[in-house]
PDB file of C-alpha atoms in Angstrom:
ATOM      1  CA  MET R   1     -19.472   0.231 -27.168  1.00 43.00           C
ATOM      2  CA  ALA R   2     -19.838  -2.969 -25.169  1.00 43.00           C
ATOM      3  CA  THR R   3     -18.559  -3.126 -21.615  1.00 44.00           C
ATOM      4  CA  HIS R   4     -16.897  -6.109 -20.102  1.00 47.00           C
ATOM      5  CA  ASP R   5     -18.683  -7.506 -17.054  1.00 48.00           C
ATOM      6  CA  PRO R   6     -16.421  -9.983 -15.285  1.00 54.00           C
ATOM      7  CA  ALA R   7     -17.869 -13.353 -14.379  1.00 61.00           C
ATOM      8  CA  PRO R   8     -19.131 -13.680 -10.777  1.00 62.00           C
ATOM      9  CA  GLU R   9     -16.181 -15.890  -9.814  1.00 66.00           C
ATOM     10  CA  ASP R  10     -13.791 -13.227 -11.170  1.00 77.00           C
ATOM     11  CA  GLN R  11     -15.606 -10.588  -9.125  1.00 87.00           C
ATOM     12  CA  ALA R  12     -15.330 -12.755  -6.012  1.00 89.00           C
ATOM     13  CA  ALA R  13     -11.605 -13.270  -6.631  1.00 89.00           C
ATOM     14  CA  ALA R  14     -11.132  -9.524  -7.094  1.00 91.00           C
ATOM     15  CA  ARG R  15     -12.997  -8.800  -3.834  1.00 94.00           C
ATOM     16  CA  ALA R  16     -10.909 -11.399  -1.994  1.00 95.00           C
ATOM     17  CA  ALA R  17      -7.671  -9.967  -3.400  1.00 95.00           C
ATOM     18  CA  ALA R  18      -8.739  -6.424  -2.462  1.00 95.00           C
ATOM     19  CA  ALA R  19      -9.629  -7.580   1.065  1.00 96.00           C
ATOM     20  CA  GLU R  20      -6.231  -9.264   1.432  1.00 97.00           C
ATOM     21  CA  LEU R  21      -4.475  -6.116   0.209  1.00 97.00           C
ATOM     22  CA  ASP R  22      -6.516  -3.999   2.638  1.00 97.00           C
ATOM     23  CA  LYS R  23      -5.540  -6.266   5.548  1.00 98.00           C
ATOM     24  CA  LEU R  24      -1.849  -6.269   4.614  1.00 98.00           C
ATOM     25  CA  THR R  25      -1.891  -2.510   4.010  1.00 98.00           C
ATOM     26  CA  ALA R  26      -3.367  -1.951   7.471  1.00 98.00           C
ATOM     27  CA  ALA R  27      -0.565  -4.030   9.009  1.00 98.00           C
ATOM     28  CA  PHE R  28       2.044  -2.131   6.964  1.00 98.00           C
ATOM     29  CA  ASN R  29       0.596   1.269   7.916  1.00 98.00           C
ATOM     30  CA  LYS R  30       0.507   0.247  11.590  1.00 98.00           C
ATOM     31  CA  ALA R  31       4.163  -0.809  11.407  1.00 98.00           C
ATOM     32  CA  GLU R  32       5.103   2.492   9.754  1.00 97.00           C
ATOM     33  CA  GLY R  33       3.189   4.374  12.456  1.00 97.00           C
ATOM     34  CA  ASN R  34       5.103   2.459  15.127  1.00 98.00           C
ATOM     35  CA  LEU R  35       8.351   3.305  13.343  1.00 98.00           C
ATOM     36  CA  GLU R  36       7.454   6.990  13.487  1.00 98.00           C
ATOM     37  CA  LYS R  37       6.597   6.591  17.194  1.00 98.00           C
ATOM     38  CA  ALA R  38      10.083   5.126  17.725  1.00 97.00           C
ATOM     39  CA  ARG R  39      11.801   7.765  15.547  1.00 97.00           C
ATOM     40  CA  THR R  40      10.361  10.750  17.411  1.00 97.00           C
ATOM     41  CA  PRO R  41      11.850  10.008  20.862  1.00 98.00           C
ATOM     42  CA  LEU R  42      15.150   9.018  19.242  1.00 98.00           C
ATOM     43  CA  HIS R  43      15.391  12.367  17.457  1.00 97.00           C
ATOM     44  CA  GLU R  44      14.329  14.210  20.616  1.00 97.00           C
ATOM     45  CA  ALA R  45      17.031  12.435  22.625  1.00 97.00           C
ATOM     46  CA  ILE R  46      19.670  13.229  20.005  1.00 97.00           C
ATOM     47  CA  VAL R  47      18.744  16.910  20.107  1.00 97.00           C
ATOM     48  CA  LYS R  48      18.571  16.884  23.913  1.00 96.00           C
ATOM     49  CA  HIS R  49      22.070  15.440  24.196  1.00 95.00           C
ATOM     50  CA  LEU R  50      23.474  17.750  21.534  1.00 94.00           C
ATOM     51  CA  LYS R  51      22.047  20.782  23.350  1.00 93.00           C
ATOM     52  CA  ALA R  52      23.273  19.553  26.738  1.00 93.00           C
ATOM     53  CA  ARG R  53      26.665  18.655  25.232  1.00 92.00           C
ATOM     54  CA  SER R  54      26.357  15.262  26.908  1.00 93.00           C
ATOM     55  CA  ALA R  55      28.582  13.595  24.308  1.00 93.00           C
ATOM     56  CA  PRO R  56      30.412  14.549  21.104  1.00 92.00           C
ATOM     57  CA  PRO R  57      28.275  14.421  17.950  1.00 92.00           C
ATOM     58  CA  GLY R  58      30.460  11.697  16.427  1.00 92.00           C
ATOM     59  CA  LEU R  59      29.973   9.491  19.463  1.00 95.00           C
ATOM     60  CA  ILE R  60      26.241  10.206  19.481  1.00 96.00           C
ATOM     61  CA  ALA R  61      26.151   9.098  15.835  1.00 96.00           C
ATOM     62  CA  GLU R  62      27.898   5.821  16.718  1.00 97.00           C
ATOM     63  CA  HIS R  63      25.046   5.028  19.118  1.00 97.00           C
ATOM     64  CA  THR R  64      22.244   5.843  16.675  1.00 97.00           C
ATOM     65  CA  PRO R  65      21.281   4.557  13.228  1.00 96.00           C
ATOM     66  CA  TYR R  66      22.516   7.815  11.676  1.00 97.00           C
ATOM     67  CA  ASP R  67      25.861   9.096  10.481  1.00 96.00           C
ATOM     68  CA  ARG R  68      27.550  12.136  12.022  1.00 94.00           C
ATOM     69  CA  ASN R  69      26.309  14.427   9.256  1.00 94.00           C
ATOM     70  CA  HIS R  70      22.678  13.489   9.831  1.00 96.00           C
ATOM     71  CA  VAL R  71      23.075  13.962  13.582  1.00 96.00           C
ATOM     72  CA  GLY R  72      24.464  17.416  12.776  1.00 93.00           C
ATOM     73  CA  ARG R  73      21.476  18.193  10.551  1.00 95.00           C
ATOM     74  CA  LEU R  74      19.085  17.192  13.328  1.00 96.00           C
ATOM     75  CA  GLY R  75      20.931  19.471  15.733  1.00 94.00           C
ATOM     76  CA  LYS R  76      21.044  22.360  13.283  1.00 92.00           C
ATOM     77  CA  ALA R  77      17.309  22.058  12.588  1.00 95.00           C
ATOM     78  CA  ALA R  78      16.677  22.208  16.347  1.00 94.00           C
ATOM     79  CA  GLY R  79      18.874  25.293  16.770  1.00 91.00           C
ATOM     80  CA  VAL R  80      21.835  23.639  18.470  1.00 89.00           C
ATOM     81  CA  PRO R  81      24.880  25.898  18.039  1.00 85.00           C
ATOM     82  CA  PRO R  82      27.730  24.273  16.082  1.00 81.00           C
ATOM     83  CA  LEU R  83      31.015  23.250  17.676  1.00 81.00           C
ATOM     84  CA  ARG R  84      33.057  24.882  14.900  1.00 80.00           C
ATOM     85  CA  GLY R  85      32.730  27.923  12.692  1.00 77.00           C
ATOM     86  CA  ALA R  86      31.721  31.543  13.137  1.00 78.00           C
ATOM     87  CA  ASN R  87      28.716  30.810  15.343  1.00 73.00           C
ATOM     88  CA  ALA R  88      30.435  28.127  17.395  1.00 74.00           C
ATOM     89  CA  ALA R  89      29.508  27.556  21.001  1.00 71.00           C
ATOM     90  CA  PRO R  90      32.259  27.371  23.618  1.00 77.00           C
ATOM     91  CA  ALA R  91      34.162  24.086  23.538  1.00 75.00           C
ATOM     92  CA  PRO R  92      32.367  21.636  25.816  1.00 81.00           C
ATOM     93  CA  GLU R  93      33.970  19.403  28.404  1.00 85.00           C
ATOM     94  CA  TYR R  94      32.328  16.024  28.454  1.00 86.00           C
ATOM     95  CA  ASP R  95      31.728  14.271  31.791  1.00 88.00           C
ATOM     96  CA  ASP R  96      32.239  10.488  31.635  1.00 92.00           C
ATOM     97  CA  ALA R  97      29.177   9.622  33.746  1.00 94.00           C
ATOM     98  CA  THR R  98      26.903  11.993  31.826  1.00 94.00           C
ATOM     99  CA  GLN R  99      28.274  10.703  28.536  1.00 94.00           C
ATOM    100  CA  ALA R 100      27.708   7.068  29.558  1.00 96.00           C
ATOM    101  CA  ALA R 101      24.109   7.811  30.617  1.00 96.00           C
ATOM    102  CA  ALA R 102      23.402   9.669  27.376  1.00 96.00           C
ATOM    103  CA  LEU R 103      24.838   6.884  25.234  1.00 96.00           C
ATOM    104  CA  ALA R 104      22.901   4.247  27.199  1.00 97.00           C
ATOM    105  CA  GLU R 105      19.675   6.171  26.538  1.00 97.00           C
ATOM    106  CA  LEU R 106      20.525   6.459  22.843  1.00 98.00           C
ATOM    107  CA  ASP R 107      21.339   2.741  22.656  1.00 98.00           C
ATOM    108  CA  LYS R 108      17.946   1.887  24.167  1.00 98.00           C
ATOM    109  CA  LEU R 109      16.078   4.201  21.792  1.00 98.00           C
ATOM    110  CA  THR R 110      18.091   2.951  18.806  1.00 98.00           C
ATOM    111  CA  ALA R 111      17.224  -0.654  19.679  1.00 98.00           C
ATOM    112  CA  ALA R 112      13.516   0.258  19.751  1.00 98.00           C
ATOM    113  CA  PHE R 113      13.889   2.095  16.433  1.00 98.00           C
ATOM    114  CA  ARG R 114      15.656  -0.841  14.759  1.00 98.00           C
ATOM    115  CA  LYS R 115      12.997  -3.239  16.062  1.00 98.00           C
ATOM    116  CA  ALA R 116      10.288  -1.010  14.576  1.00 98.00           C
ATOM    117  CA  GLU R 117      12.240  -0.854  11.288  1.00 97.00           C
ATOM    118  CA  GLY R 118      12.308  -4.639  11.216  1.00 97.00           C
ATOM    119  CA  LYS R 119       8.536  -4.784  11.718  1.00 98.00           C
ATOM    120  CA  VAL R 120       8.061  -2.468   8.719  1.00 97.00           C
ATOM    121  CA  GLU R 121      10.212  -4.757   6.589  1.00 97.00           C
ATOM    122  CA  ASP R 122       8.306  -7.785   7.902  1.00 97.00           C
ATOM    123  CA  ALA R 123       5.018  -6.148   6.875  1.00 97.00           C
ATOM    124  CA  ARG R 124       6.333  -4.925   3.494  1.00 97.00           C
ATOM    125  CA  GLY R 125       7.256  -8.407   2.227  1.00 97.00           C
ATOM    126  CA  PRO R 126       3.776  -9.989   2.404  1.00 98.00           C
ATOM    127  CA  LEU R 127       2.198  -6.819   1.003  1.00 98.00           C
ATOM    128  CA  HIS R 128       4.510  -6.874  -2.022  1.00 97.00           C
ATOM    129  CA  GLU R 129       3.898 -10.607  -2.473  1.00 97.00           C
ATOM    130  CA  ALA R 130       0.124 -10.036  -2.487  1.00 97.00           C
ATOM    131  CA  ILE R 131       0.521  -7.200  -4.995  1.00 97.00           C
ATOM    132  CA  VAL R 132       2.564  -9.411  -7.304  1.00 97.00           C
ATOM    133  CA  LYS R 133       0.177 -12.347  -6.858  1.00 96.00           C
ATOM    134  CA  SER R 134      -2.916 -10.237  -7.653  1.00 95.00           C
ATOM    135  CA  TYR R 135      -1.245  -8.631 -10.642  1.00 94.00           C
ATOM    136  CA  ALA R 136       0.287 -11.828 -12.036  1.00 93.00           C
ATOM    137  CA  ALA R 137      -3.040 -13.664 -11.798  1.00 92.00           C
ATOM    138  CA  ARG R 138      -4.708 -10.697 -13.516  1.00 91.00           C
ATOM    139  CA  THR R 139      -7.158 -10.538 -10.608  1.00 92.00           C
ATOM    140  CA  LEU R 140      -6.536  -6.812 -10.179  1.00 93.00           C
ATOM    141  CA  GLY R 141      -4.779  -4.280 -12.366  1.00 91.00           C
ATOM    142  CA  PRO R 142      -2.419  -1.554 -11.158  1.00 92.00           C
ATOM    143  CA  GLY R 143      -5.182   1.024 -10.578  1.00 93.00           C
ATOM    144  CA  PRO R 144      -7.323  -1.169  -8.306  1.00 94.00           C
ATOM    145  CA  ILE R 145      -4.211  -2.444  -6.517  1.00 96.00           C
ATOM    146  CA  ALA R 146      -3.123   1.152  -5.887  1.00 96.00           C
ATOM    147  CA  LYS R 147      -6.519   1.910  -4.320  1.00 96.00           C
ATOM    148  CA  HIS R 148      -5.951  -0.833  -1.747  1.00 96.00           C
ATOM    149  CA  THR R 149      -2.274  -0.169  -0.962  1.00 97.00           C
ATOM    150  CA  PRO R 150      -0.127   2.779   0.125  1.00 96.00           C
ATOM    151  CA  TYR R 151       1.414   2.952  -3.354  1.00 97.00           C
ATOM    152  CA  ASP R 152       0.437   4.710  -6.568  1.00 96.00           C
ATOM    153  CA  ARG R 153      -0.050   2.711  -9.758  1.00 92.00           C
ATOM    154  CA  ASN R 154       3.456   3.559 -11.008  1.00 94.00           C
ATOM    155  CA  HIS R 155       5.033   2.145  -7.861  1.00 96.00           C
ATOM    156  CA  VAL R 156       2.832  -0.941  -8.180  1.00 95.00           C
ATOM    157  CA  GLY R 157       4.299  -1.350 -11.673  1.00 93.00           C
ATOM    158  CA  ARG R 158       7.838  -1.068 -10.290  1.00 95.00           C
ATOM    159  CA  ILE R 159       7.125  -3.726  -7.646  1.00 96.00           C
ATOM    160  CA  VAL R 160       5.677  -6.074 -10.239  1.00 95.00           C
ATOM    161  CA  LYS R 161       8.478  -5.439 -12.716  1.00 94.00           C
ATOM    162  CA  ALA R 162      11.097  -6.078 -10.024  1.00 95.00           C
ATOM    163  CA  ALA R 163       9.395  -9.412  -9.330  1.00 95.00           C
ATOM    164  CA  GLY R 164       9.786 -10.344 -12.996  1.00 94.00           C
ATOM    165  CA  VAL R 165       6.084 -10.419 -13.841  1.00 92.00           C
ATOM    166  CA  PRO R 166       5.281  -9.263 -17.382  1.00 87.00           C
ATOM    167  CA  LEU R 167       3.405  -5.984 -17.423  1.00 80.00           C
ATOM    168  CA  ILE R 168      -0.234  -5.868 -18.529  1.00 76.00           C
ATOM    169  CA  ARG R 169      -0.544  -4.107 -21.848  1.00 70.00           C
ATOM    170  CA  GLY R 170      -3.645  -2.693 -23.454  1.00 50.00           C
TER     171      GLY R 170
END
């Protein structure tokens, strides 16, 4: 059975596309790492303030990117006793100054988290564009693209399909 050896210019285009994907993937992975670095102190502060009863969980949720239920899940996972139910802790009395300081800390950490989220979105766009460009030009198929991105070949197909590019068959 004969094998298909791409022309040298096709090989050069494939190498260039792979290099571009590698560069964009590195930027995307760095942005995701920074997001995780911003998420960790935010979660730690939420748990700290839930344990210290610095502010009510609903108010804590208003000053974070999470809803009250997620804040409760974070607290439960960290072993914070609930405010209601059979295992409820004594009803806390919230101090206005302590509450204001806690909410100010959460606001600061939430701003850093949202900024990091924005950087991930800023890095995702060019990566997806390069994936679509490489696929649409038939420079790289889904398998080689997947090797140079954080996605598997099925997700590459979903990105391409969402962009309206016809799928490669055969």
